[in-house]
CSV table of C-alpha atoms in Angstrom, one decimal:
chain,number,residue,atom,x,y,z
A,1,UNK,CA,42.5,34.9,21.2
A,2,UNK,CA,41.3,31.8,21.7
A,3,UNK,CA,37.3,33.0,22.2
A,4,UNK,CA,38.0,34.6,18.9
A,5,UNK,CA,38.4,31.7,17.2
A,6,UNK,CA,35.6,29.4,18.9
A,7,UNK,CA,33.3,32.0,17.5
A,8,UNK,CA,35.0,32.2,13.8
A,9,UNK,CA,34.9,28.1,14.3
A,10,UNK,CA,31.0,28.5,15.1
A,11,UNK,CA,30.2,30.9,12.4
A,12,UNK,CA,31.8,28.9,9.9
A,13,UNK,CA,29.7,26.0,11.0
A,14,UNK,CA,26.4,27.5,10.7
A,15,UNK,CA,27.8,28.3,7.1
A,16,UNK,CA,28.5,25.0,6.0
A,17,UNK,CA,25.2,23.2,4.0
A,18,UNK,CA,22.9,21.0,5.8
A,19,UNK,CA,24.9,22.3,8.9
A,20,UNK,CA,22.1,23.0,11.9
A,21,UNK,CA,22.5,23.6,15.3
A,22,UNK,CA,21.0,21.4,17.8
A,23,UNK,CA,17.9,22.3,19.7
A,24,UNK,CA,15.1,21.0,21.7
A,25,UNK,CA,11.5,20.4,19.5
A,26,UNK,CA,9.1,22.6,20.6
A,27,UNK,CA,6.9,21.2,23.1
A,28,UNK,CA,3.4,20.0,21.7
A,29,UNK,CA,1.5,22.1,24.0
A,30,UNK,CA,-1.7,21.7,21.6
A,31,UNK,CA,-1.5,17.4,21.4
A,32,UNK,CA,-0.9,17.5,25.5
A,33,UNK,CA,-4.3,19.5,26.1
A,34,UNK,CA,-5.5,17.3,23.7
A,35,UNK,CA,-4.4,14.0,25.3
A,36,UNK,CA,-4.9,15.7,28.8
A,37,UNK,CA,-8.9,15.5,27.7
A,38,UNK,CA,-8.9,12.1,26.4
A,39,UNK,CA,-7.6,10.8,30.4
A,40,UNK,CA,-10.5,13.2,31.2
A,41,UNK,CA,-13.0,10.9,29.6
A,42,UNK,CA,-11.5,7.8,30.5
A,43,UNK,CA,-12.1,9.2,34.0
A,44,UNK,CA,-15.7,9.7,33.6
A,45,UNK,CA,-16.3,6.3,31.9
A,46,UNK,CA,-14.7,4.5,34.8
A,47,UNK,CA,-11.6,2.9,33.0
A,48,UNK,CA,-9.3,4.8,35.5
A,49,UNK,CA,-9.9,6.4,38.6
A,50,UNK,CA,-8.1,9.8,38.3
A,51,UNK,CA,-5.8,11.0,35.7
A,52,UNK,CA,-3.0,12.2,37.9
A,53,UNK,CA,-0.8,9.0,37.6
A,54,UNK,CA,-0.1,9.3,34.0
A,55,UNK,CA,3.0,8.7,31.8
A,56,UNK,CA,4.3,11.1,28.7
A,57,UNK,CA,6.0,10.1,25.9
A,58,UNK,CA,7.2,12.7,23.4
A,59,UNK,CA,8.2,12.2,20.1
A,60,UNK,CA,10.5,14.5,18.4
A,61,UNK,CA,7.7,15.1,15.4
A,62,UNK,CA,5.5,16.8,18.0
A,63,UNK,CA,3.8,13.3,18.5
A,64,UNK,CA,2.1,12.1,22.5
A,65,UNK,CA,1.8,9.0,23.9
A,66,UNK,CA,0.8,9.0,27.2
A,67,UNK,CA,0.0,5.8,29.5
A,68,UNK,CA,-1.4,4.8,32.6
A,69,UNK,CA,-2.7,1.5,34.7
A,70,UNK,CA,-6.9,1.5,34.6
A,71,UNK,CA,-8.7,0.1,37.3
A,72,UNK,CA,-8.5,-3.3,36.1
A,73,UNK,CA,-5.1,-3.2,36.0
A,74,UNK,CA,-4.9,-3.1,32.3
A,75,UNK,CA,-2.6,-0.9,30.6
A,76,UNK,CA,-4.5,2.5,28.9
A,77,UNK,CA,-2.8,4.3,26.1
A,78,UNK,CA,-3.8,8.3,25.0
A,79,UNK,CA,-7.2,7.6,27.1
A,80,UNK,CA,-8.5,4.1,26.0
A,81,UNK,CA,-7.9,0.2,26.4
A,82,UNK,CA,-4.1,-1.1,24.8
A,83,UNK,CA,-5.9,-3.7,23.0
A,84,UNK,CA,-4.0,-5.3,20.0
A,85,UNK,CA,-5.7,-2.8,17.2
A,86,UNK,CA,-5.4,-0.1,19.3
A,87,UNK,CA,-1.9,-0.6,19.4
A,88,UNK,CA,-1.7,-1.0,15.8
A,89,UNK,CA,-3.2,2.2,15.2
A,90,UNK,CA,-0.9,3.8,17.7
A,91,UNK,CA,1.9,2.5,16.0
A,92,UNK,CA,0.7,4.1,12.6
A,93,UNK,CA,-0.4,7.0,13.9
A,94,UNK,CA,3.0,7.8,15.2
A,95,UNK,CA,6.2,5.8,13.9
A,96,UNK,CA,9.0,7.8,15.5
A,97,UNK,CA,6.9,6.3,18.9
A,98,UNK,CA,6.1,2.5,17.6
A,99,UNK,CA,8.6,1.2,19.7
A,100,UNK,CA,7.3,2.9,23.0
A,101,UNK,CA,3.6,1.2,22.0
A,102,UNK,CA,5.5,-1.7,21.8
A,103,UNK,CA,7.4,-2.0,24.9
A,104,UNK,CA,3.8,-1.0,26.9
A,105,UNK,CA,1.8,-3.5,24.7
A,106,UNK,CA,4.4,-6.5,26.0
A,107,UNK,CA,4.6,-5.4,29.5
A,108,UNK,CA,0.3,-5.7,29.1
A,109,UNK,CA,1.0,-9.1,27.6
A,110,UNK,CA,3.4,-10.2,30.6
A,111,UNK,CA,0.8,-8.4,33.2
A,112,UNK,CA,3.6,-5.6,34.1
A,113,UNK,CA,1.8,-2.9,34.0
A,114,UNK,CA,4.2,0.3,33.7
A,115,UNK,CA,7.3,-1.9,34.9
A,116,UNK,CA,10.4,-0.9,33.4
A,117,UNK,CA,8.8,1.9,32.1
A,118,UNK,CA,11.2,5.2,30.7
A,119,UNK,CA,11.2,8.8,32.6
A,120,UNK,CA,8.5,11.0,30.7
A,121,UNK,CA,10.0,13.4,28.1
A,122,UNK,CA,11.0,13.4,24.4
A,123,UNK,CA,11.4,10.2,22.7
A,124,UNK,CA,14.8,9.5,20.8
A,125,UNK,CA,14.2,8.1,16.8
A,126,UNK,CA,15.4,4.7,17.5
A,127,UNK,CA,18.0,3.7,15.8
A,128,UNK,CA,17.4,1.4,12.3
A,129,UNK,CA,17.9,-1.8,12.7
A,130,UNK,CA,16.4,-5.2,10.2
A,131,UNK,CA,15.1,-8.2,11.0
A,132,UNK,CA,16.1,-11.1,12.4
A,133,UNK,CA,17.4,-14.1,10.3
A,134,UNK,CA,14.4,-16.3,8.5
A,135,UNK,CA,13.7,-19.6,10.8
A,136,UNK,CA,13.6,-22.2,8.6
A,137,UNK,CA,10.0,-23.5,7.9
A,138,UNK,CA,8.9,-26.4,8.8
A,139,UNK,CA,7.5,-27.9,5.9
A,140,UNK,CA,5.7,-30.9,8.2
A,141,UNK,CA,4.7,-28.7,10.4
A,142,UNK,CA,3.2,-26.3,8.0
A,143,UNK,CA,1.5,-29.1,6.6
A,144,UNK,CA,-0.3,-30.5,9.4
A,145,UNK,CA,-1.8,-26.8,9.8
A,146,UNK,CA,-3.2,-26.7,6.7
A,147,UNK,CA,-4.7,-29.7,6.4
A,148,UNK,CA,-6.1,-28.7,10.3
A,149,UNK,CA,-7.1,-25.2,8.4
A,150,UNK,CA,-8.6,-27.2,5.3
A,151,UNK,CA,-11.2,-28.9,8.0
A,152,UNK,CA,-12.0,-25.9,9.0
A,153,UNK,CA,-12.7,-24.4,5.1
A,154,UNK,CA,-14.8,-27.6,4.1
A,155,UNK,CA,-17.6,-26.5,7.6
A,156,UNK,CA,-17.8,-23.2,6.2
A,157,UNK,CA,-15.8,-21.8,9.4
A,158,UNK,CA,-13.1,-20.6,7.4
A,159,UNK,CA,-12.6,-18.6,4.0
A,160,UNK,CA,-10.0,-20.6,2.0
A,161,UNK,CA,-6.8,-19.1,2.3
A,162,UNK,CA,-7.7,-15.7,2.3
A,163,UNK,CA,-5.6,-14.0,5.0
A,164,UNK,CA,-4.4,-16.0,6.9
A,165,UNK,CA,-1.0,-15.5,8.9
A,166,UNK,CA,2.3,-18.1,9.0
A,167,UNK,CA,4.4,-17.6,11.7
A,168,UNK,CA,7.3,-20.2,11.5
A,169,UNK,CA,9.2,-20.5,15.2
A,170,UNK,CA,12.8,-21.3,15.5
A,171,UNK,CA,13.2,-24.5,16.5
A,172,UNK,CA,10.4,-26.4,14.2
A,173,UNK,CA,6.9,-25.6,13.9
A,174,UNK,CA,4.3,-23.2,12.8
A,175,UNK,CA,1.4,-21.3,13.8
A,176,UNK,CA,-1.7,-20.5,10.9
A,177,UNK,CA,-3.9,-18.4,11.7
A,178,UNK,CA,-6.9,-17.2,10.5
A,179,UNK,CA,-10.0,-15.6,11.7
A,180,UNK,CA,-13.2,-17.3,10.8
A,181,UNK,CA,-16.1,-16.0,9.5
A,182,UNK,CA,-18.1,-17.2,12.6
A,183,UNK,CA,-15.7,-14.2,14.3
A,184,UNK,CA,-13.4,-16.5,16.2
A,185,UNK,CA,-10.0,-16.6,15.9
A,186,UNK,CA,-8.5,-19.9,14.7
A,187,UNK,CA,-4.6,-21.2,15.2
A,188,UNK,CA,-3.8,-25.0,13.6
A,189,UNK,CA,-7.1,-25.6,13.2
A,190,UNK,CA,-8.5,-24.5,16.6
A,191,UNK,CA,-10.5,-21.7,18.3
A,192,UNK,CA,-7.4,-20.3,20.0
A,193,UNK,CA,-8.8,-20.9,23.4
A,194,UNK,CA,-6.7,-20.4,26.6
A,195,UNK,CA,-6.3,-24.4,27.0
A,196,UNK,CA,-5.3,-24.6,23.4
A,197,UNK,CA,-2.9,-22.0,23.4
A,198,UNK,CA,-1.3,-23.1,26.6
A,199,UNK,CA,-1.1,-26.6,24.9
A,200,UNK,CA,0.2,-24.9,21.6
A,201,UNK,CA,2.9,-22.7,23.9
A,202,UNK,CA,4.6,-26.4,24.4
A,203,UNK,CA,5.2,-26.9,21.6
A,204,UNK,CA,6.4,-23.8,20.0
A,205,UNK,CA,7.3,-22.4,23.2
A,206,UNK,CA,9.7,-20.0,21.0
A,207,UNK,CA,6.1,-18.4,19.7
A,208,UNK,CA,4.9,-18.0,23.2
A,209,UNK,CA,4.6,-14.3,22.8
A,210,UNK,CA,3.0,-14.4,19.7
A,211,UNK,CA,0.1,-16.8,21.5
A,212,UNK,CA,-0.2,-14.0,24.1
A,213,UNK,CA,-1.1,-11.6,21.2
A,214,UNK,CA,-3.0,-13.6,19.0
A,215,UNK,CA,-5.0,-14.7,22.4
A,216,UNK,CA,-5.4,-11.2,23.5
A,217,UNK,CA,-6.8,-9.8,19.5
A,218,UNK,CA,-9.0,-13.3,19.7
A,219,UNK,CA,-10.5,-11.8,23.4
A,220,UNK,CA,-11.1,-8.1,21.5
A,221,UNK,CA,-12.5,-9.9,18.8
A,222,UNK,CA,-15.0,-11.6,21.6
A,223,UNK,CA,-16.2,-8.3,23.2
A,224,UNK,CA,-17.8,-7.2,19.6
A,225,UNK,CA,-20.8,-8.9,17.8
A,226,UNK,CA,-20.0,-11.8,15.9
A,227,UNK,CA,-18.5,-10.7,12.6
A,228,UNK,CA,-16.6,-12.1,9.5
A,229,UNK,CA,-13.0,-11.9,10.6
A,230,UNK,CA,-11.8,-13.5,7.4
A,231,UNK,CA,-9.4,-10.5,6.5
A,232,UNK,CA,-8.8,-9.4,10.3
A,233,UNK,CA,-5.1,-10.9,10.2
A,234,UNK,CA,-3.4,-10.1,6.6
A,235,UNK,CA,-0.8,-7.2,7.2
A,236,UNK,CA,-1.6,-7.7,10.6
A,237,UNK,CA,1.5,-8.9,12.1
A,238,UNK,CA,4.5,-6.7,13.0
A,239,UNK,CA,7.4,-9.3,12.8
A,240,UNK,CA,9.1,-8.7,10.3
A,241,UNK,CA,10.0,-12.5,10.1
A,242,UNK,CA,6.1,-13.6,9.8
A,243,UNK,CA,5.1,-15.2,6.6
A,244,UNK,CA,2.1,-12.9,6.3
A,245,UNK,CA,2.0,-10.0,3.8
A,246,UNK,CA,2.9,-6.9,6.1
């Protein structure tokens, strides 16, 4: 009797509308090959020196991200470097993973390679969640940048004010950034050098991460010809409480 009714209960659930029953995603056999030959050619460029200690990441949408420490100890996402705009594209390429690009993109940051890291398999949608509260700005602060920035404008360094990014830390002060048309990467009116962003970091030691990144996009920046960066930062930064345009 009571199997009898289990089984009416089930049926009448798979009647109900929107009702599904739960099931694994299929698993993207066709995106793992196709990962799988990316690590291949990392191989044979030298960023890695097999492919047999690699992560995966699946995302319920049929999405891969796969990871792995290169010989330089930096962290290698789907086959090539975890720079800052690789991330980015990561991130847009596949949403229901962002926060797994994220997580691997800090640990590079901190120099923790895969530490920490979660067991390979399917990816849960994280859940929604908003933003932090708005620090208040720091008008001063904010002030002093520009007027830094405005130097910068008046030797041709700097395209006045196009895309340039606020980032307003908790407990007073500010960061402005904006890349230069020289190709360097300027914060408060400085090339964001690794003594300037150490001296920066005490002072707004609440925006210490967001020095690593900006310091690690400026070093991309450096590996490339010089170029005009003046538009590299708008919509560039993923907090959701920076001032920028996202």
């Amino acid at each position: 009797m009571g199997r009898t009714k289990k089984k009416r209960a089930a049926r009448d659930a798979r009647r109900q509308p929107g009702a599904r029953p739960l099931s694994a995603p299929p698993f993207p056999q066709a995106e793992v090959e196709r990962v799988m030959r990316l690590w291949d050619r990392a191989v044979d460029a030298g960023l890695m020196a097999s492919g047999t200690d690699v992560k995966y990441h699946l995302g319920p949408d049929g999405t891969v991200l796969s990871v792995a420490v290169g010989r330089s100890g930096q962290v290698l996402a789907n086959g090539e470097r975890l720079t800052p705009s690789a991330a980015e594209r990561l991130r847009e390429e596949m949403p229901l993973l962002a926060g797994m690009v994220t997580f691997y993109e800090n640990n590079q940051l901190a120099s923790r390679g895969l530490d920490g890291a979660p067991d390979d398999g399917v990816m849960p949608m994280p859940l929604p969640g908003g933003p932090d509260p708005m620090p208040p700005l720091d008008e001063e602060a904010l002030a002093d940048a520009q007027a830094a920035t405005a130097v910068l404008v008046r030797q041709g360094k700097v395209a006045e004010p196009v895309g340039a990014m606020v980032i307003p830390a908790q407990r007073g002060g500010v960061l402005l950034a904006v890349g230069g048309r020289d190709g360097e990467l300027y914060v408060n009116g400085r090339a964001l050098t690794r003594q300037w962003a150490d001296e920066l970091r005490t002072k707004v030691p609440d925006l210490s991460f967001d020095l690593d990144r900006l310091h690690a996009m400026r070093a991309e920046w450096l590996d490339a010809p010089p170029e005009d960066r003046t538009l590299a930062l708008a919509g560039g930064c993923t907090d959701p409480n920076c001032l920028t345009p996202h």
